[in-house]
Amino acid sequence: DKTWKHEEKKGSGEHRRRSGGVHNARRGSGSRPREWSPDESDEDCPPPSLSDENIFLSINLLTFVFTEKMDSSTFKRFAASMDNILESLDDVDLTAADDDEIPEELLLGKHQLSELGSDSAKIKAMGIFNKFSSSKLGKILNILEKNIQDSVKLSTLLNHDNDSMDEERLWRDLIMERVTKSADACLTALNIMTSPHMPKTVYIEDVIERVLQYTKFHLQNSVYPQYDPAYRVDPHGGGAHTSKSKRAKSSSHKQKVVVTLYSKVCDIVSSISELLEIQLLTDTTILQVSYLGITPFFVENVNELQLCGITLVTAVFSRYEKHRQLILEEIFTSLARLPTNKRSLRNFRQVELNSSDSDGGSPFIQMVTALVLQLIQCVVHLPSDREAEDEPPKKVDKDVFITNSYETAMRTAQNFLSVFLKKCGSKQGEEDYRPLFENFVHDLLSTINKPEWPAAELLLSLLGRLLVHQFSNKQTEMALRVASLDYLGTVASRLRKDAVTSKMDQKAIDRILKEVITESDETQQLQRELLDYLDENSETEPSLVFARKFYIAQWFRDAASEAEKAMKSQNENNENSNGHFEDVDSTGEIMQRTEARKKFLRKVLRKSHSSSLRTNTVDYEDSCLIVRYLASMRPFSQSFDIYLSQILRVLGESAIAVRTKAMKCLSEVVAVDPSILARLDMQRGVHCRLMDNSTSVREAAVELLGRFVLSRPQLIEQYYDMLIERILDTGISVRKRVIKILRDICLEQPDFHKITEMCVKMIRRVNDEEGIKKLVNETFQKLWFTPTPNHDKDAMTRKILNITDVVSACKDSGYDWFEQLLQNVSYCEDKGVNSGRLVACITTLYLFSKIKAQLMVKHAMTMQPYLTTKCNTQNDFMVICNVAKILELVVPLMEQPSETFLNTIEEDLMKLIIKYGMTVVQHCVSCLGAVVNKVTHNYKFVWACFNRYYGEKCALSSTLIVIKDKVLELLLYFTTHEDEEVQIKAIIGLGFQFIMHPELMFVQDVKILYNSILSDEAILVSLKVQVIKNLQTYLQEEDSRMQEADREWKKQAKEEDLKEMGDISSGMSSSIMQIYLKQVLESFFNSQSTVRHFALSVITLTLNQGLIHPVQCVPYLVAMGTDPEPTMKNKADQQLVEIDKKYSGFIHMKAVAGLKMSYQVQQAINGPKKTAIRGFRHDDSDSALCAHLYTLVRGNRQHRRAFLISLLNLFDDSSKTEVNMLLFIADNLACFPYQTQEEPLFIMHHVDITLSVSGSNLLQSFKEMKKKKKKKKKKNSDEDDEVVHRRKKSGLCDSDSDMEGEDAVMDRLPENPIPLLDFASASQGILLLLVLKQHLKNLYGFSDSKIQKYSPTESAKVYDKNVNRKSKVHFNPRQTLDYLKSDLANTNLSYETKRNIVKQYLDFKVLMEHLDRDEEEEEVEASANARNKAITSLLKGSNEVTTEASCCSGKMQGLLKGKDSAEDSGHMNETVKSMDVIAICCPKYKDRPQIARVIQKTKSGYSIHWMTGSYSGPWAEAKKRDGRKKVPCVDTIKESEIIYKKISLTSGHKLTNKVAQTLRALYAAKEGAKS
C-alpha cells in the first residue's frame, strides 16, 4: 500500500533524524547553516549524565544491533544484486556513454529496479548503507542515472492520432514501464544518498541533476495535466479556453498508471527534501529544487504533493538565504493561478479544537498560506547546543544572533505582505488579486493563536500597520485604499472578538498553572509548558521544530525590546530631578526581569529534549489557551485602539468610497462588541456620517446604529431621534434600512414607549418608492395581521391597542396613509377605557370597514347602541359620526338582518338628524339613505319625518322627479340669499343633490351659478372653496361607484356585452369636468391657498380618472409646483411625474407655457405688493421654483436644449416680455439644478448669441431715436480708424475718442421720453443675460477660455462631467431690481436718470464692439479681457463689483496709512529706465490695469509700448494694423500718470499676486478721488 509505505519511510526518516547525533542536534535546536561532515559521529558529544559503564554497555548494544541488521536477508539481497549488476557491467565504460543513446546493457530490468527500490528503502531505515563500499555505491548510482535518463523525456499522455486503440495501449504500456523503472531508479538513488552517515562520494551531482530533471518533466507533462485540466494542452490547437473554463468542463477520471507515478513522485520529492538537510547543493540545482517545490501549490487536486512541497521549499528557504527572494517572487508570479473554487481552495487541515470556543475558524486553510507561514517560521535559527554552552563572554553575540534571526523573519513577512497588497489595487486584466488576499487574511485569522502557527500573529501585526499606511495615504490608488480599509475592518473586528472572549480564559489559565510545577514567573511557566508541548509533538509533526524556534526568538526579542525601552525612558528621565530614584528602581526591576527571561530562554534552548521524560504536558486545547494568553501581552493584541482611531479618522475623507467602507468596518466591529459605540469618538464619527452627503455613507451609518440598538435595547432611547430622522432621507436605501431597523425594534421590543410614533412614521412611507412600499406592507402584515401563537390574549390585546394608538396619532395629519396601508395589506374587537381611546378604537374600526366592510358584518349589532350616546363632548360627536359611517358601509352587506335591529337604527338616526347640527346630520342622513335605499325601502318613514322636519305637509303622491326639481329650485333660490352662511349651506345641498343626480349639473342655471362663482374675483372665497369641494366630492363618489361597478363587472364578465358596458358608464363625469375645467384651472391663480388646494385636488382626481386629456393641465400643474406650501408642490410634482411616465414629451411641449404661468401664480400669491417677483425659493437652498420642471426635461438632451433656447428667446427685444417676468425666468435659469458641465455652458453660449443679435437691434433703435446730428467738419477718418483699431487690439476702451461722448448724445435726445423708456426697459433683458452669464461662470468656476471653446455640436461625452457648485454665490441682478423698484414707466424722467441711460447706452455700445469682432487666435484672450471689463462697467451696480471696490479702497487706505514696503507703494521713489514695465492711470482709457513697457524718456514724459493682458492672465506687447502689417501700439504719457514703477513679471509673463493686489487698490483709490 502506497500510503503505508510513504508513512513508514517518513517515519523512518524522522527516526534517523532523532537518533543522528550531531546532525540531530542541528536539526532539533537550529544551528547556523553549515556543511555537515560525515566523519562526525554519535560519540563526538556523549550525554554528560552517562557513566563510563553505561557508555560501554551502549557501545556493545549498538555493535550487536548493527551486526544483526547486516545479517538480514534484505541487506544480503541488495548486496548480491549490486554485485551482480556491477559484475555484468564490468566492461562497460559508464563515462563514455553518449547522453542521447544509452547502451541497452545499462538498462536494468523492471523487477530488478523495483526490488532495488524496496530493499534500499528498508536498508535506509536500518541506517546501514554506510557499511557498503563507497566506490560500489558510486558505480551503482551512475548506472541508476542512466536508467533515469532512459525516460526523462517520455510523455505518458495518450496520443489519439494512432490508427487503433490497441496500438495506442501497447505504446502506453511500453512507455509507462520505462517511466516506472526510472522512478524506481530515482528512489533507489535517493535512498542511498539520504541514508545516515554516508560518505561524500555518494552525493554525485549528475545523479541529483538527473533525478530533478526527471521529476520536473513528469510533473509538468504527466502528473499535472491528469490532475488539473488547466494544464492540459489541446492537441488540435484549441487553446482559447481559460483555466477556469477548462476546469469546469473536465472530467475527474485519471489513468491508473499516472496515479502510480504520482505516488512515486511524492516519495521522490520527500526524499529530495531529506537530501537537502544532509548535503549542500549548487545554486543551479537549488533553483530546480525550488521550482519543483513551488509549482504544486498552483495545481488543483495534488494535496499530497503540496504537503511534500511545503517540506521541500521550507528546507531550501531555511538553508539558502540567497534563494529566499527568488522563491517569494516565484510565488508572487504564480498567485493568479491559485485555485478559486471552494472545493479545492482550502486543503491544509489544521488540528481541530474539541470545545465550542474555537473562534469559529475553519479547520482548513489554503496550502499556499501554510507554505508562507512555514517559510517565515523556518527563517529563524538559534545557536546550537554546543554553542549555547560556550563561555559567558560570547553571550552578547548569541543574543544579537537570535534577535537578528527574528528580525530577518519580520523583514521576510513585511516583504511578502507589501508586494501581495500592492497587487490588490485595480484589476490587472483578468487577474484580480483581491479575493486571493481576502482568502489569505481569513486564513491568517483562523491560524492566529494556534501553537503551530506563531508567524500568523506576526503577519497580522505587520499587516495592520501596512493597511493603516495604505488607506491613510491619499496618493494610494482608490481601489487599494478601499480594499485596505476592508481588510483592516476584518482584522479589527477579530481583535475585538478575541479581547471580549479572552476575558473567560483566566480560569483555564489558573487551572493549567496549578497542574504543572510552580515557578516564580507565571509567564515563564506558561512559556515552558508551550515549548514542552511543541517539543513532544515535533516527533509526529516535524514542522513544530520551526514553531518552537520562532517562539523562543520572539520572546527573546520582546525581552530585549523591553530592556531597550526601559533604558531609553531612564535616559529621558535623567534630565528631570523629580522622582529620579524611583525611576531608577523601576528601570532596574525591568532590566532584572528581562535578564531573568533571557536566562530562562537560554536554559530552555539547551534542554530542548528534556521534555521527552515528562508525561504531564498540556494538550492541544490548553496550548491554544496559553498561546492566546501570551499573545494578549504583545503589541498586536493591544493595537485595536490604534486601528479604530485610524478608521474613525478617515470618516472625514472627501472620497465617498473610503467613508462608506470606513463605516462598514465600524459596523463589523460593533457587531462583535456593541459596547464600542459608547466611546465618544465613535459616537461623534457616526453622528457626523448620518448627515453625510453620500447616500451609501448614510446607509452604512444607519446600519451600524441599527446593529447597535438591537443588541443593546436599553440604549434605543439614546439613538432614537437620530434614527427616526433618517426615515425622510433622500436616499431610498437609507429609508429602507431605517424601516427594517424600526420593524425589528417593534418586533423585539413591543413595550418600547415610542412604538406608536415609529408605526406612524413607517405608515407615512406607504406611498413611497415601490420597494419601500412593499417593505412597509410586509412590516405591518407581520406586526398586526399575523396570528398570535397559542391564541395569546395579551399579545392580541397589545396589537389592538397598538393599532388604535396609531389611528389616534394619525388624527391631526389625516387618515389617508392609514387607509392606503390597509388597502395594500387588505386584511379588532373594540374595548375602550377612556373616551379618547374609544374614539381611536371606533375610528380604527371605521378605517377597516372602509377598506373591507365584510370584517365588521358580525359586529354591526355591537356598534348600533353607540348611536344613543349622549353628546356632551367633542369625542362623543366623533363616536356617533364614525358609528354612522361604519353602519352605512356594513348594514347593506348583512344577510337577513332582524326587523327590530333595522327599525332601531332608523329611529336612532332620525332622532340624531332632528336633534344635532351639521356634522352629525351629514353622516346620519348618509347612513339612513344607505339603510332605506338598499335594505328596508321604508320611504314612508323618511318622508313623514322630513315633512315634520320642514314643518310642511306635501302630498304623498308627488313623484320623485317633482321632488328632485323642487329641491333644485329651492336650493338655487337660497344661493342668492343675502346671508353668506345660507348661501354656503345651499351650495353644500346642491353638491349632495348632484352626487345623486349628476345630470342636473348640465342645467343652464347651475352652469351659470358655478362658473360665475369660480370666475368672479369679487365673490367670497368660502363660496369658491365650497363649489370646488362639491366637484371634488362628486368625483370621489363617482370613483367609488366606478370601482363598485368594476367589481360587479368582474363577477359577470363572461355574460355581459363589453361594448354595452362601456356605453353605460361612459361620458357623464367627463362631460361635467369639460364644462367646469377651465374655471377650476383658473382657480390656481387665486391668492388664497385653500382655493388653490381644493382646485388641485379636483384636477388630481380628474387626471387619475382619465376624464380629460392631460396635456391641457400640464402648464397649470407646473405653475402649482411653484406654490410655497410643500404639500401642494409635492402633489403637483407627483402628477407631472405620472404624466411624464405615461406620455413622454407632453411636459416638454408645455414647459415654457408652464414657466410663464408659474410667474402668474407667483403674482397672484404676492398680491398687489410692489416687490419684484423672484424665481427661486427664499430658503437656504436657493433652489429654482421650477427646478422640478427642469429635472423632468433635462433627461432628454434635445428637449432640454429646446426648452432653454425658448426661455433665452424671451429675452430678445422683439418678444416684448415684461421686465419682472424676465427677472423671474433669469432667476430660474440661474438656480436650475444643472448636473453636467454641458448645461450651463450651453446657456452661456446662447447668451452670447442672443446678446449679439438683440444688442445690435437695441443699439440701432436707440440711434434711430436720436435727433439728426448737425453737420460738422469731417474728421480725419484714417486717424479715427487707427485710434479705434488700437483700442480694439490693445484692449483699451477709449470712450472719449468715440464718435460721440455722453454730452453729445444727451444733446440729441428727443423730447418724447417714451423711446428712451423703451430702451431702458429693453436693455434690462440684455443686462439680465450678462448677470446670468457672470453668475453661472462664478458659480461653476468656468474660465473664459472654456466658455469660448465650447461648441454645442461637439459630442455630449466631452462635457458630460459633473459640475462643482461653489457655495454662497447668489444671483443678484442689482440694476434690474433697482429698475423695477424705481418704476420709471410711471414717473417723470429726471436729467440724472436720462444721463444714466445714456451712459448705459455708451457702455453697451463698447461691449457690442467686442462681442461682434472677428478675432485672431492670439488675440482671443485680450478680447476676452476687454469684453469682461465692458461687462463690469455695465454691471457696476451689482454686488460683486461693489464689494470688490470697497475691498480695494480698504486696502488702499491701509497702504496710505503705512507705506511699509517699496512694493506696496509701487516703487514710486525709483527712477524709470528704458525697458521697465510700468502701470499707468491714463484718464482717456477705461481699462484696468493699464500696463506698458517704457521705450525712452521724452521732454513731456515717456514714450511707451502698450501691453495687453489682465490681472490674472499673461501680458504681451500690443499690436495694431498698419495696412496689412501689424506694428507695435506706441503712445506717449506724462510722468504724473504712472502709478507703479518697476513691475517684475513672472516667468509666465503674469503679474504677481502682490502686485495685482496693490494695483487694484491704487486704481480704486484713484476712482474714489475722482468721484
mmCIF file of N, CA and C in Angstrom, residues 119-176:
data_model
loop_
_atom_site.group_PDB
_atom_site.id
_atom_site.type_symbol
_atom_site.label_atom_id
_atom_site.label_comp_id
_atom_site.label_asym_id
_atom_site.label_seq_id
_atom_site.Cartn_x
_atom_site.Cartn_y
_atom_site.Cartn_z
ATOM 1 N N ASP A 119 14.204 -2.671 -1.360
ATOM 2 C CA ASP A 119 15.296 -3.066 -0.447
ATOM 3 C C ASP A 119 16.065 -1.854 0.053
ATOM 4 N N SER A 120 16.333 -0.912 -0.847
ATOM 5 C CA SER A 120 17.111 0.272 -0.445
ATOM 6 C C SER A 120 16.361 1.076 0.614
ATOM 7 N N ALA A 121 15.023 1.110 0.499
ATOM 8 C CA ALA A 121 14.220 1.852 1.496
ATOM 9 C C ALA A 121 14.373 1.196 2.872
ATOM 10 N N LYS A 122 14.364 -0.168 2.908
ATOM 11 C CA LYS A 122 14.492 -0.869 4.184
ATOM 12 C C LYS A 122 15.890 -0.682 4.777
ATOM 13 N N ILE A 123 16.932 -0.786 3.930
ATOM 14 C CA ILE A 123 18.310 -0.626 4.421
ATOM 15 C C ILE A 123 18.512 0.793 4.953
ATOM 16 N N LYS A 124 17.915 1.753 4.253
ATOM 17 C CA LYS A 124 18.000 3.152 4.713
ATOM 18 C C LYS A 124 17.373 3.279 6.102
ATOM 19 N N ALA A 125 16.212 2.617 6.285
ATOM 20 C CA ALA A 125 15.531 2.665 7.588
ATOM 21 C C ALA A 125 16.409 2.030 8.674
ATOM 22 N N MET A 126 17.167 0.960 8.293
ATOM 23 C CA MET A 126 18.076 0.342 9.270
ATOM 24 C C MET A 126 19.277 1.225 9.554
ATOM 25 N N GLY A 127 19.615 2.123 8.619
ATOM 26 C CA GLY A 127 20.740 3.036 8.807
ATOM 27 C C GLY A 127 22.089 2.384 8.577
ATOM 28 N N ILE A 128 22.166 1.354 7.662
ATOM 29 C CA ILE A 128 23.451 0.636 7.480
ATOM 30 C C ILE A 128 23.979 0.745 6.047
ATOM 31 N N PHE A 129 23.497 1.723 5.272
ATOM 32 C CA PHE A 129 24.032 1.885 3.908
ATOM 33 C C PHE A 129 25.515 2.264 3.941
ATOM 34 N N ASN A 130 25.945 2.915 5.043
ATOM 35 C CA ASN A 130 27.346 3.349 5.102
ATOM 36 C C ASN A 130 28.305 2.168 5.270
ATOM 37 N N LYS A 131 27.765 0.948 5.419
ATOM 38 C CA LYS A 131 28.629 -0.247 5.522
ATOM 39 C C LYS A 131 29.023 -0.773 4.148
ATOM 40 N N PHE A 132 28.340 -0.323 3.104
ATOM 41 C CA PHE A 132 28.726 -0.713 1.736
ATOM 42 C C PHE A 132 29.954 0.072 1.313
ATOM 43 N N SER A 133 30.646 -0.471 0.330
ATOM 44 C CA SER A 133 31.827 0.208 -0.212
ATOM 45 C C SER A 133 31.369 1.466 -0.957
ATOM 46 N N SER A 134 32.011 2.587 -0.669
ATOM 47 C CA SER A 134 31.603 3.855 -1.303
ATOM 48 C C SER A 134 31.843 3.815 -2.807
ATOM 49 N N SER A 135 32.882 3.081 -3.291
ATOM 50 C CA SER A 135 33.153 3.026 -4.743
ATOM 51 C C SER A 135 32.045 2.260 -5.446
ATOM 52 N N LYS A 136 31.585 1.152 -4.782
ATOM 53 C CA LYS A 136 30.491 0.375 -5.392
ATOM 54 C C LYS A 136 29.214 1.213 -5.478
ATOM 55 N N LEU A 137 28.966 1.900 -4.370
ATOM 56 C CA LEU A 137 27.753 2.734 -4.363
ATOM 57 C C LEU A 137 27.821 3.795 -5.459
ATOM 58 N N GLY A 138 29.026 4.364 -5.670
ATOM 59 C CA GLY A 138 29.198 5.387 -6.711
ATOM 60 C C GLY A 138 28.890 4.836 -8.088
ATOM 61 N N LYS A 139 29.387 3.574 -8.338
ATOM 62 C CA LYS A 139 29.128 2.961 -9.656
ATOM 63 C C LYS A 139 27.626 2.689 -9.843
ATOM 64 N N ILE A 140 27.025 2.143 -8.766
ATOM 65 C CA ILE A 140 25.580 1.843 -8.860
ATOM 66 C C ILE A 140 24.786 3.119 -9.152
ATOM 67 N N LEU A 141 25.179 4.197 -8.496
ATOM 68 C CA LEU A 141 24.478 5.466 -8.705
ATOM 69 C C LEU A 141 24.609 5.924 -10.154
ATOM 70 N N ASN A 142 25.803 5.741 -10.749
ATOM 71 C CA ASN A 142 25.990 6.114 -12.166
ATOM 72 C C ASN A 142 25.104 5.276 -13.078
ATOM 73 N N ILE A 143 25.004 3.959 -12.754
ATOM 74 C CA ILE A 143 24.136 3.083 -13.569
ATOM 75 C C ILE A 143 22.677 3.519 -13.423
ATOM 76 N N LEU A 144 22.293 3.816 -12.172
ATOM 77 C CA LEU A 144 20.914 4.270 -11.936
ATOM 78 C C LEU A 144 20.634 5.565 -12.693
ATOM 79 N N GLU A 145 21.647 6.421 -12.796
ATOM 80 C CA GLU A 145 21.480 7.693 -13.519
ATOM 81 C C GLU A 145 21.122 7.450 -14.975
ATOM 82 N N LYS A 146 21.751 6.407 -15.585
ATOM 83 C CA LYS A 146 21.440 6.081 -16.983
ATOM 84 C C LYS A 146 20.007 5.539 -17.091
ATOM 85 N N ASN A 147 19.590 4.783 -16.078
ATOM 86 C CA ASN A 147 18.216 4.255 -16.089
ATOM 87 C C ASN A 147 17.181 5.357 -15.912
ATOM 88 N N ILE A 148 17.573 6.398 -15.160
ATOM 89 C CA ILE A 148 16.654 7.558 -15.019
ATOM 90 C C ILE A 148 16.576 8.295 -16.347
ATOM 91 N N GLN A 149 17.735 8.423 -16.977
ATOM 92 C CA GLN A 149 17.815 9.173 -18.243
ATOM 93 C C GLN A 149 16.949 8.537 -19.331
ATOM 94 N N ASP A 150 16.752 7.221 -19.233
ATOM 95 C CA ASP A 150 16.013 6.482 -20.259
ATOM 96 C C ASP A 150 14.631 7.084 -20.524
ATOM 97 N N SER A 151 13.957 7.550 -19.471
ATOM 98 C CA SER A 151 12.588 8.068 -19.703
ATOM 99 C C SER A 151 12.441 9.517 -19.242
ATOM 100 N N VAL A 152 13.563 10.222 -19.263
ATOM 101 C CA VAL A 152 13.499 11.592 -18.749
ATOM 102 C C VAL A 152 12.685 12.527 -19.636
ATOM 103 N N LYS A 153 12.454 12.122 -20.894
ATOM 104 C CA LYS A 153 11.656 12.965 -21.802
ATOM 105 C C LYS A 153 10.474 12.206 -22.412
ATOM 106 N N LEU A 154 10.051 11.106 -21.774
ATOM 107 C CA LEU A 154 8.944 10.306 -22.320
ATOM 108 C C LEU A 154 7.617 10.757 -21.723
ATOM 109 N N SER A 155 6.663 11.101 -22.581
ATOM 110 C CA SER A 155 5.358 11.549 -22.080
ATOM 111 C C SER A 155 4.430 10.337 -21.941
ATOM 112 N N THR A 156 3.727 10.296 -20.825
ATOM 113 C CA THR A 156 2.800 9.171 -20.584
ATOM 114 C C THR A 156 1.395 9.456 -21.076
ATOM 115 N N LEU A 157 1.126 10.659 -21.575
ATOM 116 C CA LEU A 157 -0.236 11.003 -22.027
ATOM 117 C C LEU A 157 -0.573 10.253 -23.307
ATOM 118 N N LEU A 158 -1.829 9.851 -23.431
ATOM 119 C CA LEU A 158 -2.249 9.094 -24.617
ATOM 120 C C LEU A 158 -2.208 9.970 -25.856
ATOM 121 N N ASN A 159 -1.795 9.374 -26.936
ATOM 122 C CA ASN A 159 -1.751 10.100 -28.198
ATOM 123 C C ASN A 159 -2.879 9.572 -29.081
ATOM 124 N N HIS A 160 -3.874 10.410 -29.371
ATOM 125 C CA HIS A 160 -5.084 9.940 -30.074
ATOM 126 C C HIS A 160 -4.917 9.893 -31.593
ATOM 127 N N ASP A 161 -3.720 10.166 -32.077
ATOM 128 C CA ASP A 161 -3.554 10.186 -33.544
ATOM 129 C C ASP A 161 -3.262 8.780 -34.103
ATOM 130 N N ASN A 162 -3.025 7.803 -33.214
ATOM 131 C CA ASN A 162 -2.693 6.451 -33.721
ATOM 132 C C ASN A 162 -3.895 5.812 -34.405
ATOM 133 N N ASP A 163 -3.558 4.762 -35.212
ATOM 134 C CA ASP A 163 -4.605 4.142 -36.029
ATOM 135 C C ASP A 163 -5.619 3.382 -35.188
ATOM 136 N N SER A 164 -5.160 2.662 -34.163
ATOM 137 C CA SER A 164 -6.083 1.830 -33.401
ATOM 138 C C SER A 164 -5.834 1.987 -31.915
ATOM 139 N N MET A 165 -6.841 1.645 -31.154
ATOM 140 C CA MET A 165 -6.733 1.741 -29.701
ATOM 141 C C MET A 165 -5.738 0.718 -29.171
ATOM 142 N N ASP A 166 -5.692 -0.449 -29.807
ATOM 143 C CA ASP A 166 -4.761 -1.486 -29.332
ATOM 144 C C ASP A 166 -3.329 -1.009 -29.433
ATOM 145 N N GLU A 167 -3.024 -0.425 -30.595
ATOM 146 C CA GLU A 167 -1.661 0.104 -30.788
ATOM 147 C C GLU A 167 -1.350 1.154 -29.721
ATOM 148 N N GLU A 168 -2.325 1.973 -29.503
ATOM 149 C CA GLU A 168 -2.158 3.063 -28.535
ATOM 150 C C GLU A 168 -1.873 2.515 -27.133
ATOM 151 N N ARG A 169 -2.643 1.483 -26.742
ATOM 152 C CA ARG A 169 -2.444 0.885 -25.418
ATOM 153 C C ARG A 169 -1.060 0.252 -25.317
ATOM 154 N N LEU A 170 -0.660 -0.386 -26.417
ATOM 155 C CA LEU A 170 0.650 -1.041 -26.440
ATOM 156 C C LEU A 170 1.756 -0.024 -26.217
ATOM 157 N N TRP A 171 1.641 1.100 -26.942
ATOM 158 C CA TRP A 171 2.640 2.173 -26.779
ATOM 159 C C TRP A 171 2.629 2.702 -25.349
ATOM 160 N N ARG A 172 1.441 2.916 -24.838
ATOM 161 C CA ARG A 172 1.324 3.485 -23.489
ATOM 162 C C ARG A 172 1.957 2.547 -22.452
ATOM 163 N N ASP A 173 1.687 1.211 -22.583
ATOM 164 C CA ASP A 173 2.238 0.244 -21.621
ATOM 165 C C ASP A 173 3.760 0.230 -21.663
ATOM 166 N N LEU A 174 4.276 0.300 -22.899
ATOM 167 C CA LEU A 174 5.745 0.309 -23.050
ATOM 168 C C LEU A 174 6.355 1.547 -22.401
ATOM 169 N N ILE A 175 5.737 2.689 -22.704
ATOM 170 C CA ILE A 175 6.254 3.962 -22.162
ATOM 171 C C ILE A 175 6.145 3.961 -20.643
ATOM 172 N N MET A 176 4.991 3.507 -20.154
ATOM 173 C CA MET A 176 4.751 3.542 -18.709
ATOM 174 C C MET A 176 5.734 2.656 -17.966
#
